Short mmCIF file of C-alpha atoms and ligand atoms in Angstrom, two decimals:
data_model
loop_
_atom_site.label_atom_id
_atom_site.label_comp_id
_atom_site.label_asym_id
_atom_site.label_seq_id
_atom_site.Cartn_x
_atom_site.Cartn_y
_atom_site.Cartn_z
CA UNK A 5 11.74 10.22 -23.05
CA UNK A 6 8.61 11.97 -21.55
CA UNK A 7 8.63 13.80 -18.61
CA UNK A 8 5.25 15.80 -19.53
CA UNK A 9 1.76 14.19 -17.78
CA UNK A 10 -0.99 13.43 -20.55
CA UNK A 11 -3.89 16.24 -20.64
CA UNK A 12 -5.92 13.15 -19.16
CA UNK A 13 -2.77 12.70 -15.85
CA UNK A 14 -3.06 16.40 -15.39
CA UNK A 15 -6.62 16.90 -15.27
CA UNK A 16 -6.40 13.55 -12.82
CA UNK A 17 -3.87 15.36 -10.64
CA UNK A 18 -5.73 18.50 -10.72
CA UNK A 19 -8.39 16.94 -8.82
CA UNK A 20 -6.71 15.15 -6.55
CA UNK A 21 -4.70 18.05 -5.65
CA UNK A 22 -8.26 20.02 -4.96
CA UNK A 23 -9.39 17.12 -3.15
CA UNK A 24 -6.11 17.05 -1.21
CA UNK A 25 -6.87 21.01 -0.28
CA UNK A 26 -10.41 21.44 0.26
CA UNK A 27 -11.16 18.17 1.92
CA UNK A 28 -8.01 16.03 2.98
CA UNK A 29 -6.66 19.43 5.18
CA UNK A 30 -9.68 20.15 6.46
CA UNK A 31 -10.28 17.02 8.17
CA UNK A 32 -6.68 16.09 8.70
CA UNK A 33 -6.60 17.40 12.48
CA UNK A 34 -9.98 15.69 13.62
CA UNK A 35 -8.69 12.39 11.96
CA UNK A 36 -5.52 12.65 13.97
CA UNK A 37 -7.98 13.63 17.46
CA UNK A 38 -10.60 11.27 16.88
CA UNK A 39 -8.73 8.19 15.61
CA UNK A 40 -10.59 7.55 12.37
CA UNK A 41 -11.08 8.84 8.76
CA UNK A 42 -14.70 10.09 8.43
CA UNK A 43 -16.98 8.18 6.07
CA UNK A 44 -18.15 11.22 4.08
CA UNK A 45 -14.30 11.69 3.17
CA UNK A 46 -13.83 7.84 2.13
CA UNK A 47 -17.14 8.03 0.28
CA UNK A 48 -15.62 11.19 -1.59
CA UNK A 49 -12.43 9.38 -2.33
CA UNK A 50 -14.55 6.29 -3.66
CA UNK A 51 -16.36 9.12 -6.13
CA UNK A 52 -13.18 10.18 -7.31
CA UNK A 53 -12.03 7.20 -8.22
CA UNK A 54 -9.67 6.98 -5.52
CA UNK A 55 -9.61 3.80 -3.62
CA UNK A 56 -7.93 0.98 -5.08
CA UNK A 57 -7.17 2.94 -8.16
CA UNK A 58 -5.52 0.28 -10.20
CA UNK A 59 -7.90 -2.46 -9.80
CA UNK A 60 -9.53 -3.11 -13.26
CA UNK A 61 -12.95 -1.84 -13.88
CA UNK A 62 -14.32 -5.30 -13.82
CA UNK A 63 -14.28 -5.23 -10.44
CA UNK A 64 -15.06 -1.35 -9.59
CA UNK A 65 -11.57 -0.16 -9.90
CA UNK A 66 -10.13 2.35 -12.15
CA UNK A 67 -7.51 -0.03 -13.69
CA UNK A 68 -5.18 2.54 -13.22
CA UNK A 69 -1.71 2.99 -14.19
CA UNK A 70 1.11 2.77 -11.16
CA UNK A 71 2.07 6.33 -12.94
CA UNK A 72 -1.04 7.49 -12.08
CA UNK A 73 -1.77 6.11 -8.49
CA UNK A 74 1.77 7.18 -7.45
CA UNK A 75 1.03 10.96 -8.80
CA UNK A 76 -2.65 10.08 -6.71
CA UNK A 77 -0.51 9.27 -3.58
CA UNK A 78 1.42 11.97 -3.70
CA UNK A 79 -1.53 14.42 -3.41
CA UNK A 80 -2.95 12.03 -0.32
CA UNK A 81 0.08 12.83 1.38
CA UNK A 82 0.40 16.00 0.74
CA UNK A 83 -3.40 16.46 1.86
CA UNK A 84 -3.46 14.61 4.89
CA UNK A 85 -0.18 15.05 6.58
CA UNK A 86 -0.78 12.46 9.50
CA UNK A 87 -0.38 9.90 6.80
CA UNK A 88 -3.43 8.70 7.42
CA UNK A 89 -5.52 8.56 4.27
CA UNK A 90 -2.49 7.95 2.39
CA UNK A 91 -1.94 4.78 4.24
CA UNK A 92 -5.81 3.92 3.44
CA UNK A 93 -4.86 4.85 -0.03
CA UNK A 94 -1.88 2.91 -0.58
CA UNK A 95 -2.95 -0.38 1.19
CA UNK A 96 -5.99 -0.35 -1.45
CA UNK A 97 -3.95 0.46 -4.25
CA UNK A 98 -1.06 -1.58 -3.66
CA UNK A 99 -3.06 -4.91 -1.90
CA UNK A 100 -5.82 -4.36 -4.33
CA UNK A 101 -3.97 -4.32 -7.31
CA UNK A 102 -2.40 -7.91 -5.89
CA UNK A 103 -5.74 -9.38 -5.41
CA UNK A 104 -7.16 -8.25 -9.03
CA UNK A 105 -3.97 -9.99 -10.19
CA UNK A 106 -3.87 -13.30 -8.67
CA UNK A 107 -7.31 -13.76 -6.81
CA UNK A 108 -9.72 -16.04 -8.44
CA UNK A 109 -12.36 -14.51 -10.57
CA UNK A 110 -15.19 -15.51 -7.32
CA UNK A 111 -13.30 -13.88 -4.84
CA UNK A 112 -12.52 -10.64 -6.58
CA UNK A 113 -15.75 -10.26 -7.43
CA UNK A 114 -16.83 -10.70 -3.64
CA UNK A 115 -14.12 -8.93 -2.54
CA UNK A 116 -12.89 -5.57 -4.49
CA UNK A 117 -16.18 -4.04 -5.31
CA UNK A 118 -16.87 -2.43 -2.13
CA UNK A 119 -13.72 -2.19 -1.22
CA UNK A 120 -13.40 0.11 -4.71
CA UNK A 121 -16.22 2.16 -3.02
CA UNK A 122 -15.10 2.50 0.48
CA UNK A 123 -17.67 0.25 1.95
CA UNK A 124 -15.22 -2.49 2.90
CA UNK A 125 -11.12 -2.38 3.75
CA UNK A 126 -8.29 -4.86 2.48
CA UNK A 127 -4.92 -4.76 4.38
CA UNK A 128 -2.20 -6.93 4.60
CA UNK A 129 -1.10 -8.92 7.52
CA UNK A 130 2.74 -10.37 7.47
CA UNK A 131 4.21 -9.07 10.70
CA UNK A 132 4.08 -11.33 13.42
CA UNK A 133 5.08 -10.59 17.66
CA UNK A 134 8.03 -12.01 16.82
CA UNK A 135 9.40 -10.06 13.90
CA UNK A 136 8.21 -8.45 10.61
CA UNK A 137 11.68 -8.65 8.49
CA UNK A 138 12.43 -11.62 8.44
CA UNK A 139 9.01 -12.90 6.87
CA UNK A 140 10.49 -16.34 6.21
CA UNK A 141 10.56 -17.48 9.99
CA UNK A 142 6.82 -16.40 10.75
CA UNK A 143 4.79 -19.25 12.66
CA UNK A 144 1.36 -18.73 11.45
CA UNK A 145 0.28 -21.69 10.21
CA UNK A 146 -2.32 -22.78 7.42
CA UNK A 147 -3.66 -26.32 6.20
CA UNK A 148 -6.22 -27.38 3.72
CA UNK A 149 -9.23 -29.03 4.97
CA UNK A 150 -11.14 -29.69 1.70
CA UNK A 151 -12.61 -26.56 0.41
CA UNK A 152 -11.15 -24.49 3.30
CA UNK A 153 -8.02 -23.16 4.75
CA UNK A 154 -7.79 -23.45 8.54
CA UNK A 155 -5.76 -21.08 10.28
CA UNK A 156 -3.81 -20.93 13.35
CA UNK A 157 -1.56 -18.03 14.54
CA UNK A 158 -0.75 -14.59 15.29
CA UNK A 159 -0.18 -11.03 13.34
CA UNK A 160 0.64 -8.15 14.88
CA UNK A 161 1.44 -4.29 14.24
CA UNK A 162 -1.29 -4.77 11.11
CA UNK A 163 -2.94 -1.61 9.76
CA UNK A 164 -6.67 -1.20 9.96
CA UNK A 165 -7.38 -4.15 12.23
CA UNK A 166 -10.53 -2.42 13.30
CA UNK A 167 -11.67 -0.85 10.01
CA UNK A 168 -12.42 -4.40 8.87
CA UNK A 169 -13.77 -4.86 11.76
CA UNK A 170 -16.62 -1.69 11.66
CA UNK A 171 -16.93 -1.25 7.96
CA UNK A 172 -15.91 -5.04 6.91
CA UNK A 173 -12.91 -6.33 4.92
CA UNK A 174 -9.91 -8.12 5.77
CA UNK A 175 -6.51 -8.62 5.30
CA UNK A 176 -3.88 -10.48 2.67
CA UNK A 177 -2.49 -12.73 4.88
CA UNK A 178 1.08 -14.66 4.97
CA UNK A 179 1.20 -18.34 6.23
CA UNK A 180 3.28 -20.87 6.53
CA UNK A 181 1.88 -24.52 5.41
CA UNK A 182 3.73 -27.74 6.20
CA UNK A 183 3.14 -29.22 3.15
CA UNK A 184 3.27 -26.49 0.45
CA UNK A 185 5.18 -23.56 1.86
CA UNK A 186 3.69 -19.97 1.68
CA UNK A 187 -0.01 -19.93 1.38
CA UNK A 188 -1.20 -15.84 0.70
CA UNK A 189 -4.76 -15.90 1.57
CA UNK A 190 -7.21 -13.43 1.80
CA UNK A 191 -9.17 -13.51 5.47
CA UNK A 192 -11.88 -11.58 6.27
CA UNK A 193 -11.73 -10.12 10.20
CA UNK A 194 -14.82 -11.16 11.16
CA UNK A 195 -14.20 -14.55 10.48
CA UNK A 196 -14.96 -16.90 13.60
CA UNK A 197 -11.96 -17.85 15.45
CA UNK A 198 -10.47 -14.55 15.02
CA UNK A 199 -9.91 -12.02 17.33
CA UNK A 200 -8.33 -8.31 17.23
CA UNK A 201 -6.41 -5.91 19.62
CA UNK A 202 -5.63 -2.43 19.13
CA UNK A 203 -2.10 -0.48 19.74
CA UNK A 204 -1.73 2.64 20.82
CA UNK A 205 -0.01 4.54 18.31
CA UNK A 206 2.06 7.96 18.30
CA UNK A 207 1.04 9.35 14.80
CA UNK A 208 -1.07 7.98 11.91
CA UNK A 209 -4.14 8.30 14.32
CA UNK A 210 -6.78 8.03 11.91
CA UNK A 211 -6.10 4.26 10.75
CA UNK A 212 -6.03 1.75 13.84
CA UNK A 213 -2.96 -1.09 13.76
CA UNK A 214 -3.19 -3.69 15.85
CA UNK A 215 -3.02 -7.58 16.18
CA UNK A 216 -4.97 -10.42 14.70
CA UNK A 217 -5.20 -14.16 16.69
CA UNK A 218 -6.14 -17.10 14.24
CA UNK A 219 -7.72 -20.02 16.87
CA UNK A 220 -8.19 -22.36 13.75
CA UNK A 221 -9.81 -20.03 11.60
CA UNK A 222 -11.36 -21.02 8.50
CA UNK A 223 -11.51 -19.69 5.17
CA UNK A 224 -12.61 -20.70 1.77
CA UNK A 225 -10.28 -21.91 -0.04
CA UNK A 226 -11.37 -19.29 -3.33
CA UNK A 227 -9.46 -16.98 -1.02
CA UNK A 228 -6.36 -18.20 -1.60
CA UNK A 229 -3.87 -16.44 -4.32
CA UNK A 230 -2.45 -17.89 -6.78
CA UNK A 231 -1.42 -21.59 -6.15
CA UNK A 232 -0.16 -23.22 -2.66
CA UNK A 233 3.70 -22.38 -1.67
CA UNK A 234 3.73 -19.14 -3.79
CA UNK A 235 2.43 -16.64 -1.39
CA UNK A 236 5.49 -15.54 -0.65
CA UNK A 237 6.37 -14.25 -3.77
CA UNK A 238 2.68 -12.99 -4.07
CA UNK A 239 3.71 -11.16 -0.95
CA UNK A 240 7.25 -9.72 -2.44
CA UNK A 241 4.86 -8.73 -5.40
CA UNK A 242 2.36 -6.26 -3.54
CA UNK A 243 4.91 -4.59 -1.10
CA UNK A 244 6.94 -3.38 -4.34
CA UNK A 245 4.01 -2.02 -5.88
CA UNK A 246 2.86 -0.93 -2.34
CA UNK A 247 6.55 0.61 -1.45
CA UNK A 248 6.09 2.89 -4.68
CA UNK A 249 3.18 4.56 -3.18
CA UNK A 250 4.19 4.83 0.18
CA UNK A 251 7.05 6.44 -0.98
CA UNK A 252 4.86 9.16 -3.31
CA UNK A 253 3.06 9.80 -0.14
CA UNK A 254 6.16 11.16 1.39
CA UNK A 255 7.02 13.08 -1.15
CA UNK A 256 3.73 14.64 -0.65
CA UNK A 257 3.85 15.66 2.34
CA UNK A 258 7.60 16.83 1.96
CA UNK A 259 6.81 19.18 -0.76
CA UNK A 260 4.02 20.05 1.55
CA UNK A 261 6.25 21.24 4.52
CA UNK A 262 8.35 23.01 2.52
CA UNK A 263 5.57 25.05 0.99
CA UNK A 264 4.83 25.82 4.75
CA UNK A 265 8.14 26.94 5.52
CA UNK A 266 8.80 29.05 2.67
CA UNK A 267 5.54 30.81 3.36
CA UNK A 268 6.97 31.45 6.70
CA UNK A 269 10.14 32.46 6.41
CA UNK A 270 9.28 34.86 3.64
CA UNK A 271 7.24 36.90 6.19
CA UNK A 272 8.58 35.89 9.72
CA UNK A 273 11.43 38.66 10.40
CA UNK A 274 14.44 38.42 12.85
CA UNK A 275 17.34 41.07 13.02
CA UNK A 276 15.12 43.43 10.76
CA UNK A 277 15.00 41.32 7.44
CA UNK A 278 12.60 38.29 6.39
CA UNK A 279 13.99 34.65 8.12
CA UNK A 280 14.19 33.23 4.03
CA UNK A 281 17.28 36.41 3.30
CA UNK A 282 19.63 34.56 5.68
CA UNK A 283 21.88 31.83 3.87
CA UNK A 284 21.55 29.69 7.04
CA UNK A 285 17.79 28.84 6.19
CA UNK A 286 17.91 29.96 2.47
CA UNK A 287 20.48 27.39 1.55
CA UNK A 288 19.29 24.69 4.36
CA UNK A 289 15.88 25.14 1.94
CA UNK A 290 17.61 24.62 -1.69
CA UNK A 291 19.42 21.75 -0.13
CA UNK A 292 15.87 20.00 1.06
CA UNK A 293 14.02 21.48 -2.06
CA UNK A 294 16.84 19.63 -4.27
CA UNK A 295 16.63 16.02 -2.08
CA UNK A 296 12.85 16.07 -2.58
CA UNK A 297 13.22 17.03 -6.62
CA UNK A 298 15.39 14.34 -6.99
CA UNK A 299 13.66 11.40 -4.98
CA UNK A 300 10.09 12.36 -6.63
CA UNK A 301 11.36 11.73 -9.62
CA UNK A 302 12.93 8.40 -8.95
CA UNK A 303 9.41 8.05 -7.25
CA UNK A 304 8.19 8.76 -10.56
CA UNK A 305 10.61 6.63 -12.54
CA UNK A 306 9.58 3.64 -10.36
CA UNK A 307 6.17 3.93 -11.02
CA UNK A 308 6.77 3.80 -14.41
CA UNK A 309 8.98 0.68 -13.96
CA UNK A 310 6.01 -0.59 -12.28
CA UNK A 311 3.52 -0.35 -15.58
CA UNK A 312 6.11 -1.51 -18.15
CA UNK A 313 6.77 -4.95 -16.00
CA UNK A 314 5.52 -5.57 -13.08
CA UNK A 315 2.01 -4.67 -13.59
CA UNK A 316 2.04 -6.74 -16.94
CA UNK A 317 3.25 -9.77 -14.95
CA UNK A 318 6.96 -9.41 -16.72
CA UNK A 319 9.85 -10.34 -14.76
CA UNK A 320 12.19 -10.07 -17.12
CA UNK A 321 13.60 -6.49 -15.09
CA UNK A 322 13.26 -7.76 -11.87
CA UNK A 323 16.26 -6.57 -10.65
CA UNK A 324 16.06 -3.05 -11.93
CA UNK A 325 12.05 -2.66 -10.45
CA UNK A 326 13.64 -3.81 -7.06
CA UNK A 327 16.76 -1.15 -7.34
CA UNK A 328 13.93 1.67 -8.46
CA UNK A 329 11.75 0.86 -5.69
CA UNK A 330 14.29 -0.40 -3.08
CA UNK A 331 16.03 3.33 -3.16
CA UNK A 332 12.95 5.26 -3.45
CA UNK A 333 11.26 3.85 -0.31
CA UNK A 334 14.86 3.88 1.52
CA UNK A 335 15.29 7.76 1.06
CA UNK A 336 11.62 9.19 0.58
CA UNK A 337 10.77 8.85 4.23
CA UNK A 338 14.01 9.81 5.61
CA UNK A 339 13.53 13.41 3.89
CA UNK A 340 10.25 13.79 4.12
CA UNK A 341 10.77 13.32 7.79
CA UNK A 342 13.83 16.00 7.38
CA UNK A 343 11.79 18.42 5.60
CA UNK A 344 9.22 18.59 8.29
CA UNK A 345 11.83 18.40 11.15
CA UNK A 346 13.42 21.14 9.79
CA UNK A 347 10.70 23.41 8.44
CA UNK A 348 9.43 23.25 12.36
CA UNK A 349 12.91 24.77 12.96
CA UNK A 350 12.35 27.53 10.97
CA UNK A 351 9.06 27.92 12.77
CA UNK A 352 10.55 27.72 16.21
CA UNK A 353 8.69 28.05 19.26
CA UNK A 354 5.49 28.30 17.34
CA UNK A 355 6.91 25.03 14.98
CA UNK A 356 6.71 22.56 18.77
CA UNK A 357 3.10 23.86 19.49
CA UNK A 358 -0.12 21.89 17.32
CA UNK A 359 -1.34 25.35 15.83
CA UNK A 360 1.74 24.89 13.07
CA UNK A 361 0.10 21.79 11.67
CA UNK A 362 3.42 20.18 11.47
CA UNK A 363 4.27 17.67 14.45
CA UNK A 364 1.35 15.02 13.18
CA UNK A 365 3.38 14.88 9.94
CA UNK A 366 6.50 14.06 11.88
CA UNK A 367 4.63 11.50 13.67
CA UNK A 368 3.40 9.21 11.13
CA UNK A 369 5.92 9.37 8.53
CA UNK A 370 8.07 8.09 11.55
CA UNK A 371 6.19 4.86 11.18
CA UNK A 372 8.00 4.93 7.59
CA UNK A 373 11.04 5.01 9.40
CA UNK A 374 10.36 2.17 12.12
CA UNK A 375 9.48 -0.33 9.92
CA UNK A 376 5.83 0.05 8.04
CA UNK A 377 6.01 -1.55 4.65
CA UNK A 378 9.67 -2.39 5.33
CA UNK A 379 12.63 -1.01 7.34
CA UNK A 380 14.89 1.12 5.77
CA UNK A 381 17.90 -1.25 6.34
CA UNK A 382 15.23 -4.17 5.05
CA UNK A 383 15.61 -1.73 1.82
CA UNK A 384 19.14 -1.49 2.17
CA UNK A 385 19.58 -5.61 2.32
CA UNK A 386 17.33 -5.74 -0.95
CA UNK A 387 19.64 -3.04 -2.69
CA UNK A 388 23.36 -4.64 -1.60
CA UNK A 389 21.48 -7.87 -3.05
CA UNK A 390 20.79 -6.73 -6.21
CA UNK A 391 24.07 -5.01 -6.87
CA UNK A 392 26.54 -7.46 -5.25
CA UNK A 393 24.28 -10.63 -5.70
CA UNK A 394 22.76 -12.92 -4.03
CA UNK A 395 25.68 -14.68 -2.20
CA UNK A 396 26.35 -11.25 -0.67
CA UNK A 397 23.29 -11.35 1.67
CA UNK A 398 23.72 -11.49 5.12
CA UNK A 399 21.42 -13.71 6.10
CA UNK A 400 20.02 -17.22 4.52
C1 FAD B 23 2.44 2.07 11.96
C2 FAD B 23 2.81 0.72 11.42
C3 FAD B 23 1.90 0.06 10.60
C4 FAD B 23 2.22 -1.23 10.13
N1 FAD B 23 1.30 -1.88 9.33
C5 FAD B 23 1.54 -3.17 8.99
C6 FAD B 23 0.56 -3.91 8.25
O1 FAD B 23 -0.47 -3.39 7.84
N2 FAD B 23 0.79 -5.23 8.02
C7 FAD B 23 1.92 -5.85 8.45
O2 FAD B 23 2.07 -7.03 8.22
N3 FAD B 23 2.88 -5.17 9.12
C8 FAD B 23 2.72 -3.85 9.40
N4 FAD B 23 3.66 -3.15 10.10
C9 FAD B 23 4.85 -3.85 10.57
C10 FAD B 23 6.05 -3.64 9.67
O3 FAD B 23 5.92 -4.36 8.48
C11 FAD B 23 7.27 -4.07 10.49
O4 FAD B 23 7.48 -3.07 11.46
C12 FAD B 23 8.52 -4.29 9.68
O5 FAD B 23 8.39 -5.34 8.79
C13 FAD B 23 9.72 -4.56 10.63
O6 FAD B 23 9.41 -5.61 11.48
P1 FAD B 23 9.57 -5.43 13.06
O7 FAD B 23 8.87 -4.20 13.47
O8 FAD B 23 9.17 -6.71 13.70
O9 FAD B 23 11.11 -5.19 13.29
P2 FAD B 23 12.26 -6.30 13.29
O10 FAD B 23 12.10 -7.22 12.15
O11 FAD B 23 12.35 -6.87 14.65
O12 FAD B 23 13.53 -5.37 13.04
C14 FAD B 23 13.93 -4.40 14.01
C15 FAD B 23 14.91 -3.43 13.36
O13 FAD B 23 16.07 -4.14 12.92
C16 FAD B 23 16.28 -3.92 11.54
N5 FAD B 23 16.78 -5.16 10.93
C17 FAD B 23 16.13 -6.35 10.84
N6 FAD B 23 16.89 -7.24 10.19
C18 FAD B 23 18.06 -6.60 9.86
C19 FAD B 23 19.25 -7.01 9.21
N7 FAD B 23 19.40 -8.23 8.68
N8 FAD B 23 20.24 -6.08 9.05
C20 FAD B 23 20.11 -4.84 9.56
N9 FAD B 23 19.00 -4.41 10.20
C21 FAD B 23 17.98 -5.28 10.35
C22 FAD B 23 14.93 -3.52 10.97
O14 FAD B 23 15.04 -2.71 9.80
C23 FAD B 23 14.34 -2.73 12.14
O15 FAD B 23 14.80 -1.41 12.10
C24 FAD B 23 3.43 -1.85 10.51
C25 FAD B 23 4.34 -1.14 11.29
C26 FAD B 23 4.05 0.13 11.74
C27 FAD B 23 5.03 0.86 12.58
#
């Protein structure tokens, strides 16, 4: 067993961690004011190799591994602690990755290039107004007429509704077909017959969400993934590769808060001695320190998962890539969010006011907690499924 990075992962991390520093944390604030990511900083990412990083070169990706991209994500969040980029990141990555695999050669040639170089964006649009767990009752519908799909519907709560809109894109989007079942197609937001609305968000500032309305929209029918009535499991596909990252991201910016704290508290004094010589905070750090150790490297060990299965198309340890990426997503967010909370304790005062850099980190990794790629009890279902069985679920 190898716990080392390869000369070649190091260098990679290396970079991104300079990236992360000189670039991601100097923008980080005016992407949380002003409600977008700059271009110059996506057109830096795109040099670096750092959109859609697993995407095979054929199509202006990396072809990455998921070891890789997660150790990638985790230096996005840890950058840019509104969450962001990493969100931009991870979307790309994860929805990218899902395209390259099942897309038909035409469309991922239309589709991933610029997307690979920042010029376009690719979400993924499940959620609807009336729920987002419990993808199997959504209402949007989609038929084939001839060489198109025709869609009819509503999304909602979908990341970077209007970044397809200004730079161009779309989004991976889950339909229900009354003849085939799931249809995952890919639909491009400017599409006629579609129309957007954006929400107003507490955190994550610099990506939009918002909702999408399908008045019988059309799209070819190349766009489609895989075959009709498997888009579901095309779905199911992307959000574990996608959960992996998310969950590096929060690791990220975990490690990141503590770093702030323990700068602070070795220099903050109360009572005559440094904040870090009291037990109360020393050992309230250890404990965090050790929760983040641990759950980076189950982040790790479900990336890894990731490139000896999933990414290869083999099913045959379903089960155990669900478990790895089921628990890493259910308790990466959760501390990171814990970390920050309490690293603004040790701050105090100064830890509620802006100038600490630390309450824009609390507000988007709360979208981790709400519901974004998953709820946390949508991870726990998935997890008392796979060790009880399937008979054990609550729900049909
Ligand atoms: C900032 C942000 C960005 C997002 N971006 C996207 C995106 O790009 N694309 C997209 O499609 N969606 C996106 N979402 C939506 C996200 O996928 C949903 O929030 C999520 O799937 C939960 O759906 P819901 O919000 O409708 O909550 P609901 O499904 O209504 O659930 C409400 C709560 O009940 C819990 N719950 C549900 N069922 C059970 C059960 N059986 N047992 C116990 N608890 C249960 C859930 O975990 C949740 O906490 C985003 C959400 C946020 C906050």
């Amino acid at each position: 067993m190898e716990f080392e990075l390869s000369d070649e992962e190091r260098a990679f991390q290396e970079a991104a961690r300079r990236f992360g520093d000189r670039v991601l944390r100097t923008h980080e604030r005016t992407i949380d004011s002003e409600g977008r990511i700059p271009p110059e900083v996506l057109s830096s990412m795109a040099e670096l190799g750092l959109l859609a990083m697993p995407v095979p070169e054929a199509y202006g990706g990396m072809g990455a591994t998921a070891v890789l991209t997660e150790i990638a994500a985790e230096e996005i969040g840890r950058g840019d602690l509104s969450m962001a980029t990493a969100v931009f990141f991870l979307l790309e990555a994860g929805w990218g990755w899902l395209l390259s695999r099942h897309g038909t050669e035409d469309a991922k040639r239309e589709i991933l290039p610029p997307v690979c170089a920042g010029k376009a964006f690719l979400g993924i649009a499940t959620t609807e107004p009336t729920g987002g767990s419990d993808l199997a009752a959504m209402r949007t519908r989609s038929r084939r007429d001839g060489a198109e799909f025709v869609l009819h519907g509503e999304k909602s709560f979908v990341s970077g509704v209007e970044e397809a809109k200004l730079l161009g894109g779309g989004h991976l989007t889950l339909s229900k077909s009354e003849e085939s079942g799931f249809n995952f197609l890919y639909v491009p937001t400017r599409t006629p017959g579609i129309s957007t609305q954006r929400f107003q968000n507490m955190g994550r500032m610099g990506i939009s969400t918002g909702g999408l309305t399908y008045a019988d929209a059309r799209v070819p029918a190349r766009y489609l993934l895989g075959t009709e009535g498997r888009g579901f499991e095309l779905a199911l596909e992307g959000f574990t590769v996608a959960r992996t990252f998310v969950s590096a991201a929060c690791v990220g910016a975990a490690e990141r808060a503590l770093e702030t704290g323990m700068a602070y508290i070795r220099e903050r004094t109360a009572f005559g001695q440094p904040l870090g010589k009291f037990e109360g905070i020393q050992f309230e750090l250890v404990d965090l320190w050790t929760q983040v150790e641990a759950v980076k490297w189950q982040c790790r060990r479900a990336a890894w998962l990731l490139d000896a299965y999933t990414l290869k198309g083999d099913v045959s340890h379903r089960s155990e890539v669900e478990r790895a990426v089921a628990s890493v997503k259910l308790t990466a967010p959760p501390i990171a969010f814990e970390c920050i909370k309490r690293v603004m304790m040790w701050f105090g005062a100064a830890g509620y006011t802006k100038d600490a850099g630390l309450e824009l980190g609390l507000r988007g990794i709360m979208s981790y907690l709400v519901g974004a790629e998953g709820g946390l009890n949508i991870m726990r279902l998935i997890l008392g499924r796979e060790l009880l069985g399937r008979e054990f679920l609550a729900y049909k």
